[in-house]
Amino acid sequence: MLEIRHLKTLHALREAESLVDAADRLHLTQSALSHQFKELEERMGMPLFVRKTKPVRFTSAGLRLLQLADATLPLLRAAERDISRLAGGTAGRLHMAIECHSCFQWLMPTIDQFRDAWPEVELDLASGFSFAPLPALARGDLDLVVTSDPLEIAGITYVPLFTYEAMLAVANQHALASKPYIVPEDLLSETLITYPVERDRLDIFTRFLEPADIEPAQVRTSELTVMMMQLVASGRGVCGMPHWALHEYSSRGYVKAKRLGEKGLFATLYAAIRADMLDAPYMRDFLLTAKDTSFSTLDGVSAVR
């Protein structure tokens, strides 16, 4: 009666806030996920969760199946990992670089899980802020690069991890805090705080300000997210960053998060990998772990359509 996919969908629904979020985590449409739940409930002969509750509230039957999912899914993942080791060997190298300061927030838990599962794989992590990581990947100096700026390079494949929204952090008392969304002209008189990277790697410049031919009054940089938030909260500038990095501060009322443009500014984060590494069992497992970790720990991310 039960299938593994049913357990995975129940597990995803518990971790998400709604059917829409659960569908994103499973890379399904909301319609497909609703149909899957309807089919399962018909098989069980009873409802598994209460509709239109947030967070989702499960029935007794749903909770019992979640217990089964919690016991079964980790064993399944471990078995799949063991089989991959047998098929492809356990040793290897995974040297990676990050082009996104705020990625450390979710990438470190991914690396911790991966290290435990693949102890014989040589792991190394570097910041991609002081050198060009994509050419280094093409040369073979690196094996994976986390980036939101894919470049067409022969032999490099980009695996989408998730879509996120870039937003603007402003002080609670700032005049822009009451606006429904930000337009480029709003930044004409502002100090824009950014990470210390080139402008052509910052969406707020390439996709928001430059198309409108707008230059902020001043630009200052900081390497630490917490310092950037301190500067914003004290009224010394505004800052653009991914919603998942900003949520920790805006949810506590430390700063306000404002949408960039009426429809928002969305981008996709990718894992750049050499084509010859795509089929390595430990690389496939790292990508799965990275996606699972991002959807379970980050606010405001969605599956790439």
Coordinates of C-alpha atoms in Angstrom, one line a residue, residues 21-303:
D21 CA 6.4 24.9 0.0
A22 CA 6.3 21.1 0.1
A23 CA 5.9 20.9 -3.6
D24 CA 8.9 23.2 -4.1
R25 CA 11.0 20.9 -1.9
L26 CA 10.0 17.9 -3.9
H27 CA 10.3 19.6 -7.3
L28 CA 6.7 18.9 -8.0
T29 CA 3.7 21.1 -9.0
Q30 CA 1.2 21.8 -6.3
S31 CA -1.4 20.0 -8.4
A32 CA 0.8 16.8 -8.6
L33 CA 1.4 16.9 -4.9
S34 CA -2.3 17.3 -4.0
H35 CA -3.1 14.4 -6.3
Q36 CA -0.5 12.3 -4.5
F37 CA -1.9 13.1 -1.1
K38 CA -5.5 12.4 -2.3
E39 CA -4.4 9.0 -3.6
L40 CA -2.6 8.1 -0.4
E41 CA -5.6 9.2 1.8
E42 CA -7.9 7.1 -0.3
R43 CA -5.6 4.1 0.2
M44 CA -5.5 4.7 3.9
G45 CA -9.2 5.4 4.2
M46 CA -8.8 8.5 6.3
P47 CA -7.3 12.0 6.1
L48 CA -3.6 12.5 7.0
F49 CA -3.5 16.2 7.7
V50 CA -5.9 19.1 8.3
R51 CA -6.2 21.3 5.2
K52 CA -5.6 25.1 5.4
T53 CA -3.6 25.0 8.6
K54 CA -0.3 26.8 9.0
P55 CA 1.9 25.2 10.1
V56 CA 0.4 22.0 8.8
R57 CA -1.5 19.9 11.5
F58 CA -1.4 16.2 11.0
T59 CA -4.1 13.7 12.1
S60 CA -3.2 10.6 14.2
A61 CA -2.8 8.6 11.0
G62 CA -0.5 11.1 9.5
L63 CA 1.6 11.3 12.7
R64 CA 2.0 7.5 12.6
L65 CA 3.2 7.5 9.0
L66 CA 5.6 10.3 9.9
Q67 CA 7.1 8.0 12.6
L68 CA 7.6 5.4 9.9
A69 CA 9.2 8.0 7.5
D70 CA 11.6 9.2 10.3
A71 CA 12.7 5.6 10.8
T72 CA 12.8 4.5 7.1
L73 CA 14.2 7.4 5.1
P74 CA 17.5 7.7 6.9
L75 CA 18.1 4.0 6.4
L76 CA 17.2 4.3 2.7
R77 CA 19.6 7.2 2.2
A78 CA 22.4 5.3 4.0
A79 CA 21.8 2.2 1.8
E80 CA 21.8 4.3 -1.4
R81 CA 25.1 5.9 -0.2
D82 CA 26.6 2.5 0.5
I83 CA 25.6 1.1 -2.9
S84 CA 27.2 4.2 -4.5
R85 CA 30.4 3.6 -2.7
L86 CA 30.4 0.0 -3.8
A87 CA 29.8 1.0 -7.4
G88 CA 32.2 3.9 -7.6
G89 CA 34.7 3.7 -4.8
T90 CA 34.9 5.7 -1.7
A91 CA 38.0 7.9 -2.3
G92 CA 38.2 11.1 -4.2
R93 CA 38.7 14.8 -4.0
L94 CA 36.1 17.6 -3.5
H95 CA 37.8 21.0 -3.5
M96 CA 35.2 23.8 -3.7
A97 CA 34.9 27.6 -3.7
I98 CA 32.0 29.9 -2.9
E99 CA 31.2 33.1 -4.7
C100 CA 28.5 34.0 -2.1
H101 CA 29.4 35.3 1.4
S102 CA 26.0 34.4 2.9
C103 CA 26.3 30.8 1.5
F104 CA 28.4 29.8 4.5
Q105 CA 25.2 29.8 6.6
W106 CA 23.8 26.6 4.9
L107 CA 26.9 25.1 3.2
M108 CA 28.7 24.3 6.4
P109 CA 26.0 22.0 7.7
T110 CA 26.1 20.3 4.3
I111 CA 29.8 19.8 4.5
D112 CA 29.5 18.4 8.0
Q113 CA 27.0 15.8 6.8
F114 CA 29.1 15.0 3.8
R115 CA 32.3 14.5 5.8
D116 CA 30.6 12.0 8.0
A117 CA 29.2 10.0 5.1
W118 CA 32.4 10.2 2.9
P119 CA 35.4 10.3 5.3
E120 CA 37.8 9.2 2.6
V121 CA 37.0 12.1 0.2
E122 CA 39.5 14.9 0.5
L123 CA 37.5 18.0 1.3
D124 CA 38.7 21.6 0.9
L125 CA 36.7 24.9 1.0
A126 CA 38.0 28.2 -0.2
S127 CA 36.4 31.7 -0.6
G128 CA 36.1 32.7 -4.2
F129 CA 36.4 36.4 -3.4
S130 CA 40.1 36.9 -4.0
F131 CA 40.4 34.9 -7.2
A132 CA 38.4 33.8 -10.2
P133 CA 37.0 30.4 -9.2
L134 CA 35.2 29.4 -12.5
P135 CA 38.4 29.4 -14.5
A136 CA 40.1 27.5 -11.7
L137 CA 37.3 25.0 -11.9
A138 CA 37.9 24.6 -15.7
R139 CA 41.6 24.1 -15.1
G140 CA 41.0 21.3 -12.6
D141 CA 42.2 23.3 -9.5
L142 CA 38.7 23.1 -8.1
D143 CA 35.9 20.5 -8.4
L144 CA 32.8 22.6 -7.5
V145 CA 31.9 26.3 -7.3
V146 CA 28.8 27.7 -5.7
T147 CA 27.8 30.7 -7.8
S148 CA 24.8 32.8 -8.9
D149 CA 26.7 34.0 -12.0
P150 CA 27.1 31.2 -14.5
L151 CA 29.5 31.8 -17.4
E152 CA 29.6 29.7 -20.6
I153 CA 32.8 27.7 -20.2
A154 CA 33.5 24.6 -22.1
G155 CA 33.3 21.5 -20.0
I156 CA 31.4 23.2 -17.1
T157 CA 27.9 22.1 -16.1
Y158 CA 25.6 24.2 -13.9
V159 CA 23.3 22.3 -11.6
P160 CA 20.6 24.6 -10.1
L161 CA 20.2 24.4 -6.4
F162 CA 17.4 26.8 -5.7
T163 CA 15.8 30.1 -6.5
Y164 CA 15.9 33.0 -4.0
E165 CA 14.8 36.6 -3.8
A166 CA 17.3 39.4 -3.4
M167 CA 16.0 42.1 -1.0
L168 CA 17.0 45.4 0.5
A169 CA 17.7 45.8 4.2
V170 CA 16.8 49.2 5.7
A171 CA 16.7 50.6 9.2
N172 CA 13.3 50.3 11.0
Q173 CA 13.1 54.1 11.2
H174 CA 14.2 54.7 7.6
A175 CA 11.9 56.6 5.2
L176 CA 12.0 53.6 2.8
A177 CA 10.7 51.2 5.5
S178 CA 7.1 52.3 4.8
K179 CA 7.3 51.8 1.1
P180 CA 5.6 48.6 -0.4
Y181 CA 8.7 48.1 -2.6
I182 CA 11.9 49.8 -3.7
V183 CA 12.6 51.4 -7.1
P184 CA 16.1 52.2 -8.3
E185 CA 15.6 56.0 -7.9
D186 CA 15.1 55.4 -4.1
L187 CA 18.8 54.7 -3.8
L188 CA 20.1 57.9 -5.4
S189 CA 20.7 59.5 -2.0
E190 CA 21.6 56.3 -0.1
T191 CA 24.9 54.7 1.0
L192 CA 24.7 51.1 -0.4
I193 CA 26.6 48.6 1.7
T194 CA 27.8 45.5 -0.2
Y195 CA 30.2 42.6 0.2
P196 CA 33.7 43.4 -1.2
V197 CA 33.2 41.9 -4.7
E198 CA 33.1 43.3 -8.2
R199 CA 29.9 45.1 -9.2
D200 CA 29.3 42.7 -12.0
R201 CA 28.8 39.9 -9.5
L202 CA 26.2 41.8 -7.5
D203 CA 22.5 41.5 -8.7
I204 CA 21.5 44.8 -7.1
F205 CA 23.9 46.6 -9.5
T206 CA 23.6 44.4 -12.7
R207 CA 19.9 43.8 -12.6
F208 CA 18.4 46.6 -10.6
L209 CA 20.5 49.9 -10.6
E210 CA 22.4 49.7 -13.8
P211 CA 19.5 49.0 -16.1
A212 CA 17.9 52.2 -14.7
D213 CA 21.2 54.1 -15.0
I214 CA 21.1 54.8 -11.3
E215 CA 24.2 55.2 -9.0
P216 CA 23.9 55.3 -5.2
A217 CA 25.3 58.3 -3.4
Q218 CA 28.0 56.2 -1.9
V219 CA 29.1 52.6 -1.7
R220 CA 30.9 51.0 1.2
T221 CA 31.8 47.4 1.8
S222 CA 32.0 44.9 4.6
E223 CA 33.0 41.2 4.7
L224 CA 30.7 40.2 7.6
T225 CA 26.9 40.0 7.3
V226 CA 26.4 40.8 11.0
M227 CA 28.5 44.0 10.5
M228 CA 26.4 45.0 7.5
M229 CA 23.2 44.6 9.5
Q230 CA 24.7 46.7 12.3
L231 CA 25.5 49.5 9.9
V232 CA 22.0 49.3 8.4
A233 CA 20.2 49.2 11.8
S234 CA 22.2 52.3 12.9
G235 CA 21.0 54.2 9.8
R236 CA 24.4 54.4 8.1
G237 CA 23.3 52.8 4.9
V238 CA 21.1 50.2 3.1
C239 CA 22.1 46.7 2.0
G240 CA 21.0 44.3 -0.7
M241 CA 21.3 40.5 0.1
P242 CA 19.5 37.2 -0.3
H243 CA 16.2 36.8 1.6
W244 CA 17.5 33.8 3.5
A245 CA 20.5 35.7 4.9
L246 CA 18.4 38.7 5.7
H247 CA 15.5 36.8 7.3
E248 CA 17.5 36.1 10.5
Y249 CA 17.6 39.8 11.2
S250 CA 14.3 41.0 9.8
S251 CA 12.3 38.3 11.6
R252 CA 13.5 39.6 14.9
G253 CA 12.7 43.2 14.0
Y254 CA 16.3 44.3 13.8
V255 CA 15.9 45.7 10.3
K256 CA 13.2 45.8 7.6
A257 CA 13.4 43.7 4.4
K258 CA 12.0 45.4 1.3
R259 CA 11.3 44.0 -2.1
L260 CA 13.4 45.3 -5.0
G261 CA 10.9 46.3 -7.7
E262 CA 7.2 45.7 -7.8
K263 CA 7.6 42.0 -8.8
G264 CA 10.8 41.3 -6.8
L265 CA 14.3 40.5 -7.9
F266 CA 14.9 36.7 -8.1
A267 CA 18.0 34.8 -8.9
T268 CA 19.2 31.2 -9.0
L269 CA 22.1 29.6 -7.1
Y270 CA 24.1 27.0 -9.0
A271 CA 26.7 24.3 -8.3
A272 CA 29.2 24.6 -11.1
I273 CA 30.9 21.2 -11.8
R274 CA 33.2 19.9 -14.5
A275 CA 31.3 17.5 -16.7
D276 CA 33.7 14.6 -16.0
M277 CA 32.8 14.9 -12.2
L278 CA 29.0 14.7 -12.6
D279 CA 28.7 11.0 -12.3
A280 CA 31.0 10.6 -9.3
P281 CA 28.9 9.0 -6.6
Y282 CA 30.2 11.3 -3.9
M283 CA 29.5 14.3 -6.1
R284 CA 25.9 13.2 -6.6
D285 CA 25.5 12.7 -2.9
F286 CA 26.9 16.1 -2.1
L287 CA 24.4 17.8 -4.5
L288 CA 21.5 15.9 -2.9
T289 CA 22.7 16.8 0.6
A290 CA 23.1 20.5 -0.4
K291 CA 19.6 20.7 -1.8
D292 CA 18.1 18.9 1.2
T293 CA 20.0 21.2 3.6
S294 CA 19.0 24.4 1.8
F295 CA 15.3 23.6 1.8
S296 CA 15.3 22.6 5.4
T297 CA 17.3 25.5 6.7
L298 CA 16.7 28.5 4.5
D299 CA 13.7 30.8 4.4
G300 CA 12.2 32.0 1.2
V301 CA 13.9 29.6 -1.3
S302 CA 12.1 27.6 -3.9
A303 CA 12.8 24.9 -6.5

